Amino acid sequence: MNAAQQHLLDSYRAARRGEAAPPAPGTHIVRTAREIQQWRRFYAVVTAPADRLPGRIRGVVRSVAAGLLRLPRRPLPPPHPTPPRAPAPTSAHAPTPTPTTRPDVTPQPAPTLRSDARP
């Protein structure tokens, strides 16, 4: 049921009961919008600046920043000296692998596909 149908139903009920007909839909929209705007302007004048939302946010940010600035600074721990590494033992017959060389890999035969198989 839309607003027009609801209005017709309410008008019928009011006529049957002998009451005044309800206002048509949309009659008081402009008046209601003006009242809301007027209330917001009034509330902005009456409310203290610190109680308004931007003032509250500003106060929270300031208090958090002040709390962070008051935190005691912990000194960094002194660096731990690292003992020198002992050279790794090397054998005479095998070269030591380096990051640029790869160990020997034996080649594997390529897998055969079904399409390559002979009937």
Short mmCIF file of C-alpha atoms in Angstrom, two decimals:
data_model
loop_
_atom_site.label_atom_id
_atom_site.label_comp_id
_atom_site.label_asym_id
_atom_site.label_seq_id
_atom_site.Cartn_x
_atom_site.Cartn_y
_atom_site.Cartn_z
CA MET A 1 0.00 0.00 0.00
CA ASN A 2 1.46 3.36 -0.99
CA ALA A 3 1.01 6.72 0.73
CA ALA A 4 -1.95 7.79 -1.44
CA GLN A 5 -3.87 4.58 -0.72
CA GLN A 6 -3.15 4.89 3.01
CA HIS A 7 -4.42 8.49 2.93
CA LEU A 8 -7.63 7.41 1.21
CA LEU A 9 -8.19 4.69 3.79
CA ASP A 10 -7.53 7.09 6.69
CA SER A 11 -9.85 9.69 5.13
CA TYR A 12 -12.62 7.09 4.80
CA ARG A 13 -12.22 5.99 8.43
CA ALA A 14 -12.25 9.61 9.63
CA ALA A 15 -15.43 10.35 7.64
CA ARG A 16 -17.16 7.24 9.06
CA ARG A 17 -16.23 8.25 12.62
CA GLY A 18 -17.05 11.93 12.15
CA GLU A 19 -13.45 13.04 12.76
CA ALA A 20 -11.32 15.53 10.84
CA ALA A 21 -9.59 14.20 7.75
CA PRO A 22 -5.82 13.62 8.03
CA PRO A 23 -3.50 15.90 6.07
CA ALA A 24 -2.58 14.83 2.56
CA PRO A 25 0.77 13.10 2.13
CA GLY A 26 3.63 15.55 1.65
CA THR A 27 1.77 18.50 3.18
CA HIS A 28 4.13 19.10 6.09
CA ILE A 29 7.44 18.08 4.52
CA VAL A 30 8.70 21.64 4.01
CA ARG A 31 7.59 22.72 7.47
CA THR A 32 9.30 19.71 9.06
CA ALA A 33 12.54 20.36 7.17
CA ARG A 34 12.51 24.00 8.31
CA GLU A 35 11.92 22.97 11.92
CA ILE A 36 14.84 20.54 11.80
CA GLN A 37 17.10 23.23 10.33
CA GLN A 38 15.96 25.74 12.94
CA TRP A 39 16.63 23.22 15.75
CA ARG A 40 20.17 22.55 14.50
CA ARG A 41 20.96 26.25 14.33
CA PHE A 42 19.58 26.77 17.83
CA TYR A 43 21.53 23.80 19.19
CA ALA A 44 24.75 25.12 17.60
CA VAL A 45 24.32 28.45 19.38
CA VAL A 46 23.42 26.97 22.77
CA THR A 47 26.05 24.23 22.85
CA ALA A 48 29.49 25.14 24.18
CA PRO A 49 32.30 24.82 21.61
CA ALA A 50 34.06 22.12 23.64
CA ASP A 51 30.90 20.00 23.65
CA ARG A 52 30.47 20.04 19.87
CA LEU A 53 31.81 17.09 17.92
CA PRO A 54 34.83 18.84 16.33
CA GLY A 55 35.77 20.26 19.72
CA ARG A 56 35.50 16.85 21.37
CA ILE A 57 37.64 15.24 18.66
CA ARG A 58 40.22 18.02 18.96
CA GLY A 59 40.35 17.55 22.73
CA VAL A 60 40.87 13.79 22.43
CA VAL A 61 43.66 14.24 19.90
CA ARG A 62 45.39 16.78 22.12
CA SER A 63 45.16 14.59 25.20
CA VAL A 64 46.49 11.54 23.35
CA ALA A 65 49.37 13.56 21.87
CA ALA A 66 50.22 15.00 25.29
CA GLY A 67 50.16 11.52 26.82
CA LEU A 68 52.47 10.19 24.13
CA LEU A 69 54.90 13.05 24.64
CA ARG A 70 55.00 12.39 28.39
CA LEU A 71 55.94 8.72 28.03
CA PRO A 72 59.43 7.99 29.31
CA ARG A 73 61.80 7.16 26.52
CA ARG A 74 63.61 3.86 26.97
CA PRO A 75 67.25 3.89 25.86
CA LEU A 76 68.15 1.37 23.22
CA PRO A 77 70.11 -1.63 24.51
CA PRO A 78 73.82 -1.62 23.66
CA PRO A 79 74.65 -3.60 20.53
CA HIS A 80 75.86 -7.13 21.18
CA PRO A 81 79.27 -7.82 19.69
CA THR A 82 79.22 -10.82 17.39
CA PRO A 83 82.15 -13.22 17.75
CA PRO A 84 84.16 -13.78 14.57
CA ARG A 85 83.24 -16.89 12.66
CA ALA A 86 85.70 -19.69 12.28
CA PRO A 87 86.40 -20.62 8.66
CA ALA A 88 84.64 -23.77 7.52
CA PRO A 89 86.88 -26.79 6.92
CA THR A 90 87.45 -27.45 3.24
CA SER A 91 88.35 -30.72 1.63
CA ALA A 92 90.96 -30.96 -1.11
CA HIS A 93 88.89 -32.97 -3.60
CA ALA A 94 85.43 -31.27 -3.49
CA PRO A 95 84.86 -27.58 -4.23
CA THR A 96 82.73 -25.67 -1.73
CA PRO A 97 79.38 -24.75 -3.32
CA THR A 98 78.81 -21.02 -3.59
CA PRO A 99 75.56 -19.24 -4.15
CA THR A 100 76.37 -18.87 -7.86
CA THR A 101 77.17 -22.55 -8.48
CA ARG A 102 74.71 -25.42 -8.30
CA PRO A 103 75.51 -28.97 -7.29
CA ASP A 104 75.67 -31.50 -10.10
CA VAL A 105 72.22 -32.64 -11.18
CA THR A 106 71.81 -35.72 -13.30
CA PRO A 107 69.53 -35.06 -16.25
CA GLN A 108 66.25 -36.93 -16.23
CA PRO A 109 64.63 -38.22 -19.43
CA ALA A 110 61.75 -36.11 -20.66
CA PRO A 111 58.34 -37.62 -19.91
CA THR A 112 56.46 -38.94 -22.91
CA LEU A 113 53.01 -37.61 -23.61
CA ARG A 114 50.14 -39.73 -24.87
CA SER A 115 50.14 -37.83 -28.13
CA ASP A 116 53.85 -38.78 -28.61
CA ALA A 117 53.24 -42.50 -27.99
CA ARG A 118 53.14 -44.77 -31.02
CA PRO A 119 50.22 -47.12 -31.50
#
